[in-house]
Every structure is written in C-alpha cells, then in structure tokens.
C-alpha cells in the first residue's frame, strides 16, 4: 500500500522496560521486535548499583544511532541523590527520551527541560512523564500543558504499581475503580497532543489477562503499553496496531475525499454515513502509521 505522508508517526505499541543492570536482558534488546526500550535506572536497580547501571548504558548507547527502536532512559526520582548523575548520562548519550518517574507538578518537567536546554541538548531528546501518584493524576492537565509551545514533554506513561500502592486500590481484572483516573490522564494527554502509554501488567505468564488488558487500553485511547517481559511484545504489537477493518475504513475515507467533487466540501457521504474532514485527518494519521509499520517489516 502506498499513501502520501505529511508526517512520520513513531510507533509506540510496545515499550519494553529493561533493567539497566541486567546484562543478559540488555544483550537481548537488538533481537526483540518491540517499538521501543525503556532502559531503567529506577525501581529495577538496587541503590548500590546505580553507578554500575549508568556505565552499562553509557557503553551500549554511546553510538547515538541504535537499531530503529525508540530509546528511552528512565531516571531516578528528581528528589533522589541519583538524578543528577542520571541526567548527565542522558546528556552524554542523547536518547530519544528521558522518562521521569513520579511526576507531580509542572515544575518537575520544567526543571529537567531547563537543565537539558542549558546544556545545549538537542530538541530531539524529549521528556516523558510517569503518571503514577495521586497528586500527579490530579495535576495531569497542568503537567501536560508544559508540552505546549515547543516544550519537550511528549508522552505520559501510566504507572499502576505505584498508584495502587498509594491509593490502596487492589489489582482486579477490568481495572474498574482505576478507570476514571486513567481516563483523566487520557483526557489531559489528548488536550495537549501527547502520546499515551498504558501501565505494565505484572503477571507476565498470564497471556489471556495481558491480551484483555491491551484491548481495554486500546479502547481507552492508549497508543501502546509499557512491558516488563519479552513474552508480552507480540500481543502488544498486535493489539495496538491498526486493525484490518480500520485500515479499510481509512482508505475508503481518503479515497472519498480525494474525489474532485469533494474538493471544497467539509462533509460528504460514504456508504450512507456522514463523514467529515476531521475523519480524514484521523484516517491519514492511521495510514501513515500503517506505512511506517509496513516499511519496518520489509526492512527487517
Ligand atoms: N528485557 C529483556 N530480556 C528479558 C526481560 C526484559 N525485560 N525480562 C526477561 N528477559 C529475558 C531473561 O533475561 C531470560 O533470558 P535468559 O534465559 O537468557 O536469561 C528470558 O527473557 C526469559 O526470562 P524469564 O526466565 O521468563 O524471566 P526472569 O525470571 O529472568 O525475569 C523479571 C523476570 C520480571 C525479573 C524480568 O522480566 C524483568 O526484570 N523485567 C523488567 C522489570 C522492570 O523493568 N521493572 C521496572 C519497570 S515496572
Ligand atoms: Mg513507579
């Protein structure tokens, strides 16, 4: 399929967290089919081993090029004694994004942005925010707004392990009592054009439970999911990829608006249904993503 692209979306269906201390796991990364990797310096690394973890990443990521996967480094809490050295590493290796844990206020984003700007860090290094505390979720709108006017904030990542611990809402299939908070984050992210990543699913042997949660996340509007185990990659890629019927619909909408008689119309009819130009925008985005995924397949 070929479709004219006016922009290049970056797929983020599957973002695998890899503890920066785990050499065997790091060795596996080039062979995995995930859209991105979150190199973790935070919760999966014991405090006494943070320096060792940073050095492992420095060595592996210093070439600045990578293999096409989005590279994200999750640093430690800004109030921790580790954050300054973590940010020095980010400046040295210039990943696609630095992921900040436990973001609670706009200043958490702005202070890191100032540090990156002051060091002359290229704008290609984005800031991603973990939304995983009660206060962070209450402030989601104000935090998301820091991404306006060429700010570096690009994505929210939900962190349910921390949120459940703080709010004492237990894990349950369907995430019933968490859904209102998740949707609040969805709304804030979309209001400011951010990418949106759903939380990890801890029970990596439960393939059915994982698939159901992927489907739910997709329906809630998430672009992809943070993963903890390679066994989760394929299901996430499948769940968050455009479905065949969505692709067919997008192609039909693009073709309908491409007809000469639709040139000056904002609203047209397709198979007895009304479609508007806003549907065309969505269709074009979806087709662009499909093309990126197809190009990836042919070059693999
Ligand atoms: N990234 C890359 N490779 C991974 C991996 C990951 N996140 N998780 C597991 N693997 C590899 C293992 O190294 C193992 O390879 P090996 O046989 O060559 O050693 C293989 O996949 C099978 O692993 P398995 O035995 O099923 O799991 P495990 O007991 O080794 O690890 C976890 C289980 C949960 C400890 C591990 O998956 C992990 O550390 N996940 C990430 C945790 C994390 O990042 N937490 C912070 C964010 S919430
Ligand atoms: Mg956390």
Short mmCIF file of N, CA and C in Angstrom, two decimals, residues 146-215:
data_model
loop_
_atom_site.label_atom_id
_atom_site.label_comp_id
_atom_site.label_asym_id
_atom_site.label_seq_id
_atom_site.Cartn_x
_atom_site.Cartn_y
_atom_site.Cartn_z
N UNK A 146 2.72 21.73 29.89
CA UNK A 146 4.13 22.14 29.74
C UNK A 146 4.68 21.70 28.38
N UNK A 147 3.97 20.79 27.70
CA UNK A 147 4.41 20.36 26.36
C UNK A 147 4.01 21.35 25.27
N UNK A 148 3.16 22.32 25.60
CA UNK A 148 2.75 23.32 24.59
C UNK A 148 3.94 24.21 24.23
N UNK A 149 3.80 24.95 23.15
CA UNK A 149 4.81 25.91 22.70
C UNK A 149 6.22 25.30 22.68
N UNK A 150 6.33 24.19 21.94
CA UNK A 150 7.64 23.56 21.70
C UNK A 150 8.34 23.09 22.98
N UNK A 151 7.56 22.82 24.02
CA UNK A 151 8.16 22.19 25.20
C UNK A 151 8.60 20.78 24.85
N UNK A 152 9.44 20.19 25.68
CA UNK A 152 9.97 18.86 25.35
C UNK A 152 9.03 17.72 25.74
N UNK A 153 8.02 18.01 26.58
CA UNK A 153 7.15 16.92 27.02
C UNK A 153 6.43 16.30 25.84
N UNK A 154 6.52 14.96 25.73
CA UNK A 154 5.99 14.29 24.55
C UNK A 154 5.02 13.16 24.89
N UNK A 155 5.15 12.57 26.09
CA UNK A 155 4.32 11.40 26.39
C UNK A 155 4.07 11.25 27.88
N UNK A 156 2.92 10.66 28.19
CA UNK A 156 2.61 10.21 29.55
C UNK A 156 2.67 8.68 29.57
N UNK A 157 3.25 8.12 30.62
CA UNK A 157 3.26 6.68 30.82
C UNK A 157 2.59 6.41 32.17
N UNK A 158 1.56 5.59 32.16
CA UNK A 158 0.85 5.28 33.41
C UNK A 158 1.67 4.27 34.23
N UNK A 159 1.74 4.49 35.54
CA UNK A 159 2.43 3.55 36.43
C UNK A 159 1.48 3.07 37.51
N UNK A 160 0.88 1.90 37.28
CA UNK A 160 -0.17 1.47 38.22
C UNK A 160 0.38 0.83 39.49
N UNK A 161 1.60 0.31 39.46
CA UNK A 161 2.10 -0.31 40.69
C UNK A 161 2.22 0.74 41.80
N UNK A 162 2.79 1.88 41.47
CA UNK A 162 2.91 2.93 42.48
C UNK A 162 1.55 3.51 42.85
N UNK A 163 0.70 3.70 41.84
CA UNK A 163 -0.60 4.31 42.11
C UNK A 163 -1.46 3.41 43.01
N UNK A 164 -1.38 2.10 42.74
CA UNK A 164 -2.17 1.16 43.56
C UNK A 164 -1.66 1.15 44.99
N UNK A 165 -0.34 1.22 45.11
CA UNK A 165 0.25 1.19 46.46
C UNK A 165 -0.22 2.42 47.25
N UNK A 166 -0.20 3.58 46.60
CA UNK A 166 -0.55 4.81 47.31
C UNK A 166 -2.05 4.90 47.59
N UNK A 167 -2.86 4.45 46.64
CA UNK A 167 -4.32 4.64 46.79
C UNK A 167 -5.01 3.43 47.41
N UNK A 168 -4.27 2.32 47.49
CA UNK A 168 -4.78 1.06 48.05
C UNK A 168 -5.93 0.46 47.25
N UNK A 169 -5.98 0.77 45.96
CA UNK A 169 -6.94 0.10 45.07
C UNK A 169 -6.27 -1.19 44.58
N UNK A 170 -6.81 -2.35 44.92
CA UNK A 170 -6.12 -3.59 44.56
C UNK A 170 -6.24 -3.92 43.07
N UNK A 171 -5.27 -4.74 42.58
CA UNK A 171 -5.35 -5.14 41.17
C UNK A 171 -6.56 -6.04 40.95
N UNK A 172 -7.36 -5.74 39.95
CA UNK A 172 -8.52 -6.55 39.60
C UNK A 172 -8.64 -6.57 38.08
N UNK A 173 -9.10 -7.69 37.51
CA UNK A 173 -9.33 -7.68 36.07
C UNK A 173 -10.34 -6.59 35.72
N UNK A 174 -10.08 -5.88 34.65
CA UNK A 174 -11.01 -4.81 34.25
C UNK A 174 -10.66 -3.45 34.84
N UNK A 175 -9.82 -3.43 35.88
CA UNK A 175 -9.35 -2.18 36.49
C UNK A 175 -10.49 -1.20 36.80
N UNK A 176 -11.63 -1.77 37.20
CA UNK A 176 -12.86 -0.98 37.35
C UNK A 176 -12.69 0.35 38.08
N UNK A 177 -12.10 0.30 39.27
CA UNK A 177 -12.05 1.52 40.09
C UNK A 177 -10.93 2.48 39.66
N UNK A 178 -10.05 1.98 38.79
CA UNK A 178 -8.96 2.84 38.32
C UNK A 178 -9.33 3.59 37.04
N UNK A 179 -10.34 3.08 36.34
CA UNK A 179 -10.67 3.63 35.02
C UNK A 179 -10.91 5.15 35.03
N UNK A 180 -11.64 5.70 36.02
CA UNK A 180 -11.85 7.16 35.98
C UNK A 180 -10.53 7.94 36.04
N UNK A 181 -9.58 7.46 36.82
CA UNK A 181 -8.28 8.17 36.92
C UNK A 181 -7.50 8.01 35.61
N UNK A 182 -7.55 6.81 35.05
CA UNK A 182 -6.84 6.59 33.78
C UNK A 182 -7.41 7.49 32.70
N UNK A 183 -8.74 7.60 32.65
CA UNK A 183 -9.37 8.42 31.61
C UNK A 183 -9.07 9.90 31.81
N UNK A 184 -8.86 10.31 33.06
CA UNK A 184 -8.47 11.70 33.32
C UNK A 184 -7.10 11.99 32.70
N UNK A 185 -6.21 11.01 32.80
CA UNK A 185 -4.88 11.17 32.20
C UNK A 185 -5.00 11.16 30.68
N UNK A 186 -5.87 10.30 30.16
CA UNK A 186 -6.08 10.25 28.70
C UNK A 186 -6.53 11.63 28.20
N UNK A 187 -7.50 12.19 28.92
CA UNK A 187 -8.04 13.49 28.52
C UNK A 187 -6.96 14.57 28.54
N UNK A 188 -6.18 14.60 29.60
CA UNK A 188 -5.12 15.62 29.73
C UNK A 188 -4.11 15.46 28.61
N UNK A 189 -3.72 14.22 28.32
CA UNK A 189 -2.71 13.99 27.27
C UNK A 189 -3.25 14.43 25.92
N UNK A 190 -4.47 14.05 25.62
CA UNK A 190 -5.02 14.39 24.30
C UNK A 190 -5.26 15.89 24.15
N UNK A 191 -5.60 16.55 25.27
CA UNK A 191 -5.82 18.00 25.20
C UNK A 191 -4.56 18.72 24.77
N UNK A 192 -3.41 18.10 25.02
CA UNK A 192 -2.14 18.77 24.71
C UNK A 192 -1.28 17.99 23.71
N UNK A 193 -1.93 17.06 23.01
CA UNK A 193 -1.24 16.37 21.90
C UNK A 193 -0.13 15.43 22.33
N UNK A 194 -0.23 14.88 23.54
CA UNK A 194 0.82 13.96 23.99
C UNK A 194 0.53 12.52 23.59
N UNK A 195 1.58 11.74 23.47
CA UNK A 195 1.46 10.30 23.27
C UNK A 195 1.12 9.65 24.63
N UNK A 196 0.50 8.47 24.58
CA UNK A 196 -0.08 7.93 25.81
C UNK A 196 0.20 6.43 25.93
N UNK A 197 0.90 6.05 27.00
CA UNK A 197 1.32 4.66 27.15
C UNK A 197 0.69 4.06 28.42
N UNK A 198 0.07 2.90 28.25
CA UNK A 198 -0.61 2.25 29.38
C UNK A 198 0.43 1.55 30.29
N UNK A 199 -0.02 1.21 31.47
CA UNK A 199 0.85 0.66 32.52
C UNK A 199 1.34 -0.76 32.23
N UNK A 200 2.36 -1.18 32.95
CA UNK A 200 2.81 -2.58 32.89
C UNK A 200 1.75 -3.50 33.47
N UNK A 201 1.82 -4.76 33.03
CA UNK A 201 0.95 -5.83 33.53
C UNK A 201 1.90 -6.84 34.16
N UNK A 202 1.82 -6.98 35.48
CA UNK A 202 2.88 -7.71 36.20
C UNK A 202 2.95 -9.21 35.93
N UNK A 203 1.78 -9.84 35.73
CA UNK A 203 1.75 -11.30 35.66
C UNK A 203 2.09 -11.75 34.23
N UNK A 204 3.41 -11.79 33.93
CA UNK A 204 3.79 -11.98 32.52
C UNK A 204 3.55 -13.40 32.01
N UNK A 205 3.15 -14.32 32.91
CA UNK A 205 2.79 -15.66 32.43
C UNK A 205 1.30 -15.74 32.03
N UNK A 206 0.52 -14.72 32.40
CA UNK A 206 -0.92 -14.72 32.12
C UNK A 206 -1.20 -14.04 30.77
N UNK A 207 -1.08 -14.84 29.69
CA UNK A 207 -1.21 -14.27 28.34
C UNK A 207 -2.63 -13.76 28.08
N UNK A 208 -3.64 -14.48 28.57
CA UNK A 208 -5.02 -14.06 28.31
C UNK A 208 -5.34 -12.75 29.03
N UNK A 209 -4.92 -12.70 30.29
CA UNK A 209 -5.15 -11.47 31.08
C UNK A 209 -4.46 -10.28 30.44
N UNK A 210 -3.24 -10.53 29.94
CA UNK A 210 -2.48 -9.45 29.30
C UNK A 210 -3.19 -8.94 28.04
N UNK A 211 -3.64 -9.91 27.23
CA UNK A 211 -4.31 -9.53 25.99
C UNK A 211 -5.58 -8.71 26.26
N UNK A 212 -6.32 -9.15 27.29
CA UNK A 212 -7.55 -8.43 27.63
C UNK A 212 -7.22 -7.00 28.07
N UNK A 213 -6.13 -6.85 28.83
CA UNK A 213 -5.78 -5.50 29.29
C UNK A 213 -5.28 -4.63 28.13
N UNK A 214 -4.58 -5.24 27.17
CA UNK A 214 -4.16 -4.49 25.97
C UNK A 214 -5.40 -3.98 25.23
N UNK A 215 -6.37 -4.88 25.06
CA UNK A 215 -7.59 -4.49 24.33
C UNK A 215 -8.29 -3.34 25.05
#
